[in-house]
CSV table of C-alpha atoms in Angstrom, one decimal:
chain,number,residue,atom,x,y,z
A,1,MET,CA,110.4,104.1,80.5
A,2,SER,CA,107.1,105.5,81.5
A,3,TRP,CA,107.4,106.5,85.1
A,4,LEU,CA,109.7,108.9,87.0
A,5,VAL,CA,110.5,108.8,90.6
A,6,SER,CA,112.5,112.0,91.9
A,7,LEU,CA,114.1,112.7,95.2
A,8,PRO,CA,116.4,115.3,96.3
A,9,CYS,CA,119.9,114.0,97.3
A,10,THR,CA,123.3,115.2,98.2
A,11,ARG,CA,126.4,115.4,95.9
A,12,ALA,CA,127.9,112.7,98.0
A,13,GLU,CA,124.9,110.3,97.5
A,14,ALA,CA,124.9,111.1,93.8
A,15,GLU,CA,128.6,110.2,93.5
A,16,ALA,CA,127.9,107.0,95.5
A,17,LEU,CA,125.4,105.8,93.0
A,18,SER,CA,128.2,105.1,90.6
A,19,ALA,CA,129.1,102.1,92.7
A,20,GLU,CA,127.4,98.9,92.2
A,21,GLN,CA,123.8,98.6,93.6
A,22,PRO,CA,123.1,94.9,93.9
A,23,GLU,CA,119.6,95.3,95.3
A,24,LEU,CA,118.6,97.2,92.2
A,25,GLU,CA,120.6,95.3,89.7
A,26,ALA,CA,119.2,92.0,90.9
A,27,LEU,CA,115.8,93.3,89.8
A,28,ALA,CA,114.3,91.9,86.4
A,29,ASP,CA,113.3,95.5,85.4
A,30,ALA,CA,115.8,97.5,87.2
A,31,PRO,CA,115.1,101.2,87.1
A,32,VAL,CA,117.7,103.5,85.3
A,33,VAL,CA,119.0,106.0,88.0
A,34,VAL,CA,120.6,109.3,87.1
A,35,THR,CA,121.5,112.2,89.2
A,36,ARG,CA,121.9,115.9,88.2
A,37,GLU,CA,122.9,119.0,90.0
A,38,ILE,CA,119.8,121.4,90.2
A,39,ASP,CA,121.6,124.5,91.6
A,40,GLU,CA,125.4,124.8,91.9
A,41,ALA,CA,125.2,127.8,94.2
A,42,SER,CA,123.2,125.9,96.8
A,43,GLY,CA,124.6,122.5,96.0
A,44,ARG,CA,121.2,121.1,95.5
A,45,TRP,CA,121.1,117.6,93.7
A,46,GLN,CA,118.3,115.4,92.5
A,47,LEU,CA,118.0,111.6,92.0
A,48,ASP,CA,115.8,110.5,89.0
A,49,ALA,CA,114.7,106.9,88.7
A,50,TYR,CA,113.1,106.0,85.3
A,51,LEU,CA,110.9,102.8,85.4
A,52,ASP,CA,108.8,100.8,82.9
A,53,ASP,CA,105.9,100.5,85.4
A,54,ARG,CA,104.5,102.4,88.4
A,55,PRO,CA,106.7,101.5,91.3
A,56,GLY,CA,105.3,99.5,94.4
A,57,PRO,CA,106.2,100.2,98.0
A,58,ALA,CA,109.1,97.7,97.9
A,59,LEU,CA,110.7,99.3,95.0
A,60,LEU,CA,110.1,102.8,96.2
A,61,ALA,CA,111.8,101.7,99.5
A,62,LEU,CA,114.9,100.7,97.5
A,63,ILE,CA,115.0,103.9,95.6
A,64,ARG,CA,114.6,105.9,98.9
A,65,ALA,CA,117.5,104.0,100.4
A,66,LEU,CA,119.7,105.6,97.7
A,67,ALA,CA,119.1,109.1,99.2
A,68,PRO,CA,119.1,108.8,102.9
A,69,SER,CA,119.2,112.6,103.2
A,70,ALA,CA,115.7,112.7,101.8
A,71,LYS,CA,114.3,110.7,104.7
A,72,GLY,CA,110.7,112.1,105.4
A,73,VAL,CA,110.3,113.7,102.0
A,74,GLU,CA,107.7,112.2,99.7
A,75,PRO,CA,109.2,111.2,96.4
A,76,SER,CA,107.7,112.7,93.4
A,77,ILE,CA,106.0,110.1,91.1
A,78,GLU,CA,105.3,111.1,87.6
A,79,GLU,CA,103.9,109.1,84.6
A,80,LEU,CA,105.7,110.0,81.4
A,81,PRO,CA,104.8,109.7,77.8
A,82,GLU,CA,106.8,107.0,75.9
A,83,ALA,CA,110.2,108.1,75.0
A,84,ASP,CA,114.0,107.0,75.3
A,85,TRP,CA,114.5,108.3,78.8
A,86,VAL,CA,118.2,107.0,78.8
A,87,THR,CA,119.0,109.2,75.9
A,88,LEU,CA,117.0,112.1,77.0
A,89,SER,CA,118.4,112.1,80.4
A,90,GLN,CA,121.9,112.6,78.9
A,91,GLN,CA,121.0,115.3,76.4
A,92,GLY,CA,122.7,118.8,77.0
A,93,LEU,CA,125.8,117.3,78.2
A,94,GLU,CA,128.6,119.8,78.1
A,95,PRO,CA,131.8,119.3,76.1
A,96,VAL,CA,134.8,117.8,77.8
A,97,GLN,CA,138.5,118.8,77.3
A,98,ALA,CA,140.7,116.0,78.6
A,99,GLY,CA,144.3,116.1,77.3
A,100,ARG,CA,144.4,117.0,73.6
A,101,PHE,CA,140.7,115.6,73.3
A,102,PHE,CA,137.6,117.6,72.8
A,103,VAL,CA,134.5,115.4,73.2
A,104,HIS,CA,131.2,117.1,72.3
A,105,THR,CA,127.7,116.4,71.3
A,106,SER,CA,126.1,117.8,68.1
A,107,SER,CA,125.2,120.9,69.9
A,108,TYR,CA,129.0,121.8,70.3
A,109,ALA,CA,130.1,120.7,66.9
A,110,ASP,CA,131.6,124.1,66.0
A,111,ARG,CA,133.4,124.8,69.3
A,112,ALA,CA,136.4,122.5,69.1
A,113,PRO,CA,139.5,124.5,70.3
A,114,VAL,CA,142.3,124.8,67.6
A,115,GLY,CA,144.7,122.1,67.9
A,116,SER,CA,142.5,119.8,69.7
A,117,VAL,CA,141.4,116.1,68.6
A,118,PRO,CA,137.7,116.4,68.6
A,119,PHE,CA,135.1,113.5,68.8
A,120,LEU,CA,131.5,113.8,68.3
A,121,ILE,CA,129.7,111.4,70.7
A,122,ASP,CA,125.9,112.0,71.1
A,123,ALA,CA,124.0,110.9,74.0
A,124,GLY,CA,122.7,107.3,73.8
A,125,GLN,CA,122.4,104.0,75.5
A,126,ALA,CA,126.0,103.2,76.2
A,127,PHE,CA,128.5,104.7,78.7
A,128,GLY,CA,131.5,106.7,77.6
A,129,THR,CA,130.3,110.2,76.2
A,130,GLY,CA,133.2,111.7,78.0
A,131,GLY,CA,131.2,113.5,80.7
A,132,HIS,CA,132.0,111.2,83.5
A,133,ASP,CA,135.4,111.6,85.5
A,134,THR,CA,136.2,108.0,84.7
A,135,THR,CA,136.0,108.3,80.8
A,136,ALA,CA,137.8,111.8,81.0
A,137,GLY,CA,140.5,110.4,83.3
A,138,CYS,CA,141.2,107.7,80.7
A,139,LEU,CA,141.5,110.2,77.8
A,140,ALA,CA,143.9,112.4,79.9
A,141,MET,CA,146.0,109.2,80.7
A,142,LEU,CA,146.1,108.0,77.0
A,143,ASP,CA,147.3,111.5,76.2
A,144,ARG,CA,149.8,111.3,79.0
A,145,LEU,CA,151.2,108.1,77.8
A,146,ALA,CA,151.6,109.5,74.2
A,147,ARG,CA,153.4,112.6,75.6
A,148,ARG,CA,155.8,110.2,77.3
A,149,GLY,CA,156.7,108.7,74.0
A,150,VAL,CA,155.0,105.3,74.6
A,151,ARG,CA,154.1,103.6,71.3
A,152,PRO,CA,151.8,100.6,71.5
A,153,ARG,CA,151.5,98.4,68.5
A,154,ALA,CA,148.5,96.4,69.7
A,155,ILE,CA,145.6,97.8,71.7
A,156,ALA,CA,142.6,96.3,73.5
A,157,ASP,CA,139.7,98.3,74.9
A,158,ILE,CA,137.7,96.1,77.2
A,159,GLY,CA,134.1,97.3,77.8
A,160,THR,CA,134.2,100.0,75.1
A,161,GLY,CA,130.8,101.4,75.6
A,162,THR,CA,130.6,104.0,72.9
A,163,GLY,CA,134.1,103.4,71.4
A,164,LEU,CA,135.5,106.8,72.5
A,165,LEU,CA,138.6,105.5,74.3
A,166,ALA,CA,139.4,103.1,71.4
A,167,PHE,CA,139.0,106.0,69.0
A,168,ALA,CA,141.2,108.3,71.0
A,169,ALA,CA,143.9,105.5,71.2
A,170,LEU,CA,143.9,105.2,67.4
A,171,ALA,CA,144.1,108.8,67.1
A,172,LEU,CA,147.3,108.9,69.2
A,173,TRP,CA,148.7,105.8,67.6
A,174,PRO,CA,147.3,105.5,64.1
A,175,ARG,CA,149.6,102.6,63.1
A,176,ALA,CA,148.4,100.4,65.9
A,177,ARG,CA,146.2,97.4,65.6
A,178,ALA,CA,143.2,97.9,68.0
A,179,ILE,CA,140.2,95.9,69.1
A,180,ALA,CA,137.3,97.1,71.2
A,181,SER,CA,135.1,94.7,73.0
A,182,ASP,CA,131.8,95.0,75.0
A,183,ILE,CA,129.3,92.5,76.5
A,184,ASP,CA,126.2,94.5,75.3
A,185,PRO,CA,125.2,94.3,71.8
A,186,ALA,CA,123.7,97.8,72.0
A,187,SER,CA,127.2,99.3,72.7
A,188,ILE,CA,128.9,97.4,69.7
A,189,ALA,CA,126.1,98.9,67.5
A,190,VAL,CA,126.7,102.4,69.0
A,191,THR,CA,130.5,102.0,68.6
A,192,ARG,CA,130.1,101.2,64.9
A,193,LYS,CA,127.9,104.0,64.4
A,194,ASN,CA,130.1,106.4,66.2
A,195,ALA,CA,133.2,105.1,64.2
A,196,ALA,CA,131.4,106.1,61.1
A,197,ILE,CA,130.6,109.6,62.4
A,198,ASN,CA,134.1,110.2,63.5
A,199,HIS,CA,135.8,108.6,60.4
A,200,VAL,CA,137.4,106.0,62.4
A,201,PRO,CA,138.1,102.9,60.0
A,202,LEU,CA,136.9,99.4,61.1
A,203,GLY,CA,138.7,96.3,60.2
A,204,ARG,CA,141.4,94.1,61.1
A,205,GLY,CA,144.6,95.7,59.9
A,206,ALA,CA,146.9,98.4,61.4
A,207,GLY,CA,145.2,101.8,61.8
A,208,ARG,CA,141.8,100.0,62.0
A,209,LEU,CA,139.4,99.0,64.8
A,210,ALA,CA,138.1,95.6,65.1
A,211,LEU,CA,135.0,95.0,67.1
A,212,ALA,CA,134.0,92.0,69.5
A,213,LEU,CA,130.9,91.2,71.3
A,214,ALA,CA,132.4,89.5,74.4
A,215,PRO,CA,132.5,89.3,78.2
A,216,GLY,CA,135.9,90.8,79.0
A,217,THR,CA,138.6,89.1,77.0
A,218,ASP,CA,136.6,85.8,76.3
A,219,HIS,CA,136.7,86.2,72.5
A,220,PRO,CA,138.7,84.2,69.8
A,221,ALA,CA,139.6,87.6,68.1
A,222,ILE,CA,140.8,89.2,71.2
A,223,ARG,CA,143.1,86.0,72.1
A,224,ARG,CA,144.5,85.8,68.5
A,225,ARG,CA,145.7,89.4,68.6
A,226,ALA,CA,147.4,89.1,72.0
A,227,PRO,CA,149.7,90.1,73.7
A,228,TYR,CA,148.6,93.8,73.9
A,229,ASP,CA,151.1,96.5,74.7
A,230,LEU,CA,148.1,98.5,76.0
A,231,VAL,CA,144.9,97.4,77.5
A,232,VAL,CA,142.1,99.9,78.5
A,233,ALA,CA,139.3,98.8,81.0
A,234,ASN,CA,136.8,101.4,82.1
A,235,ILE,CA,134.2,99.3,83.7
A,236,LEU,CA,133.5,98.6,87.5
A,237,ALA,CA,135.6,97.5,90.5
A,238,GLY,CA,133.9,94.1,90.7
A,239,PRO,CA,134.5,93.1,87.0
A,240,LEU,CA,137.9,94.7,87.0
A,241,ILE,CA,138.9,92.3,89.9
A,242,THR,CA,137.4,89.4,88.3
A,243,LEU,CA,139.1,90.1,84.9
A,244,ALA,CA,142.6,90.6,86.5
A,245,PRO,CA,144.0,87.1,85.5
A,246,ASP,CA,142.4,87.5,82.0
A,247,ILE,CA,143.9,91.0,81.3
A,248,ALA,CA,147.2,89.8,82.8
A,249,SER,CA,147.2,87.0,80.3
A,250,VAL,CA,146.8,89.1,77.2
A,251,THR,CA,149.1,91.9,78.4
A,252,ALA,CA,152.6,91.9,77.1
A,253,PRO,CA,155.6,92.0,79.5
A,254,GLY,CA,156.3,95.7,80.0
A,255,GLY,CA,152.9,96.5,78.6
A,256,HIS,CA,150.5,99.1,80.1
A,257,ALA,CA,147.1,98.7,81.5
A,258,ILE,CA,144.7,101.7,82.1
A,259,LEU,CA,141.9,100.9,84.6
A,260,ALA,CA,139.0,103.1,85.7
A,261,GLY,CA,135.3,102.9,86.7
A,262,LEU,CA,136.3,102.3,90.3
A,263,ILE,CA,135.9,104.8,93.2
A,264,ALA,CA,138.6,105.8,95.6
A,265,ARG,CA,137.9,103.3,98.5
A,266,GLN,CA,137.9,100.5,95.8
A,267,MET,CA,141.4,101.3,94.6
A,268,GLU,CA,143.4,99.1,97.0
A,269,PRO,CA,141.3,95.9,96.3
A,270,VAL,CA,141.7,96.5,92.6
A,271,LEU,CA,145.4,97.1,92.8
A,272,ALA,CA,145.8,93.9,94.9
A,273,ALA,CA,144.2,91.8,92.4
A,274,TYR,CA,146.6,93.1,89.7
A,275,ARG,CA,149.7,93.1,91.7
A,276,ALA,CA,149.0,89.4,92.3
A,277,HIS,CA,149.2,88.9,88.4
A,278,GLY,CA,152.5,90.8,87.9
A,279,PHE,CA,151.5,94.4,87.5
A,280,ARG,CA,152.6,97.4,89.4
A,281,LEU,CA,151.2,100.9,89.8
A,282,ALA,CA,152.9,103.4,87.6
A,283,ALA,CA,150.7,106.5,87.9
A,284,ARG,CA,147.4,107.5,89.1
A,285,GLY,CA,145.0,110.2,87.4
A,286,GLY,CA,141.5,110.9,87.3
A,287,SER,CA,139.8,112.8,90.1
A,288,ALA,CA,140.1,112.3,93.8
A,289,GLU,CA,136.9,110.3,94.0
A,290,TRP,CA,137.3,108.6,90.5
A,291,PRO,CA,140.8,107.4,90.3
A,292,CYS,CA,142.3,106.4,86.8
A,293,LEU,CA,145.2,103.9,87.3
A,294,LEU,CA,148.0,103.3,85.1
A,295,LEU,CA,149.7,99.8,85.6
A,296,ILE,CA,152.7,98.4,84.0
A,297,LYS,CA,153.2,94.4,83.8
A,298,ARG,CA,156.5,93.3,85.1
A,299,GLN,CA,158.9,91.8,82.7
A,300,ARG,CA,159.5,88.8,84.8
A,301,HIS,CA,156.0,87.5,84.5
A,302,GLY,CA,156.2,86.9,80.7
A,303,TRP,CA,153.4,86.1,78.6
A,304,ARG,CA,151.6,82.9,77.6
A,305,ARG,CA,148.5,82.4,75.4
A,306,LYS,CA,145.6,81.2,77.6
A,307,GLN,CA,143.6,78.4,76.0
A,308,ARG,CA,140.7,79.1,78.4
A,309,ALA,CA,139.6,82.0,80.6
A,310,LEU,CA,140.0,80.9,84.2
A,311,HIS,CA,137.9,83.6,85.5
A,312,ARG,CA,135.3,84.1,83.0
A,313,ALA,CA,133.0,86.9,84.0
A,314,SER,CA,129.5,85.7,85.2
A,315,PRO,CA,126.4,87.3,84.2
A,316,SER,CA,126.3,89.0,87.5
A,317,ASP,CA,129.7,90.7,86.7
A,318,ALA,CA,128.5,91.5,83.2
A,319,THR,CA,128.6,95.3,83.5
A,320,PHE,CA,131.3,95.9,81.0
A,321,GLY,CA,130.7,99.3,79.2
A,322,SER,CA,128.1,100.4,81.6
A,323,TRP,CA,130.0,103.5,82.6
């Protein structure tokens, strides 16, 4: 990225940016948009959009539409030296404590609380460093399941991002067979690197993590390992709804699904899609704005191996691992 467009915004606008932005996503060279709190005392926030080229009037208008509160404010437009701005924008992340897990960057490697399960996840080009409410909510929900005595033998992390949630699941259930998938090759590469850093063994057997480059569940390795006692999907509301039949098809009767990446107003449509495929809501975690849903598949629906995905995710839905 070589250009930066900055605008003041409100916290509400910053949080709303985690929802889908079809106008930006439709662009061939969509900007990377991040938000940050400038001053906690005054509640000042800022929107930063990183672009490959100097933005024209049309793109500037789209960016300005993301922060209506800044109407009348001229955006700051700055040319930047070549750098990996996706990574740089995530540097300085504070560590996150979620359940028994302590997720940190290299800067906090020596600060893990006694008795915690630490994971080193440095900033990079994949979602899932633990700093977002959705990832932290999933970590807390995994911990909650373990404390309840749930013991899954087969686990799938769909849209793994950095691999963090799959690592956490294996830390809780070290005898399980686990697989992590993502549609983005960069995420699979990041997960492989993070697995080595955190001493998570890769492979096909019990206690090891298999990796698959796939949209949703559409991969032979994912299908062969089904049914799963636990499926985790921290993606977006649209893909979650699209994947409801596929996730249902690989989840064992009585099995659990942890869903996140949706905002509060998207919860009912997501739940409706999964209820239609035999799930019921067992618990809600996460934050008020970013719910984390724990579902259980009803016994009466049974399980059958699908020969073919009936609702294969289209490229427009392919945002797995983007959180």
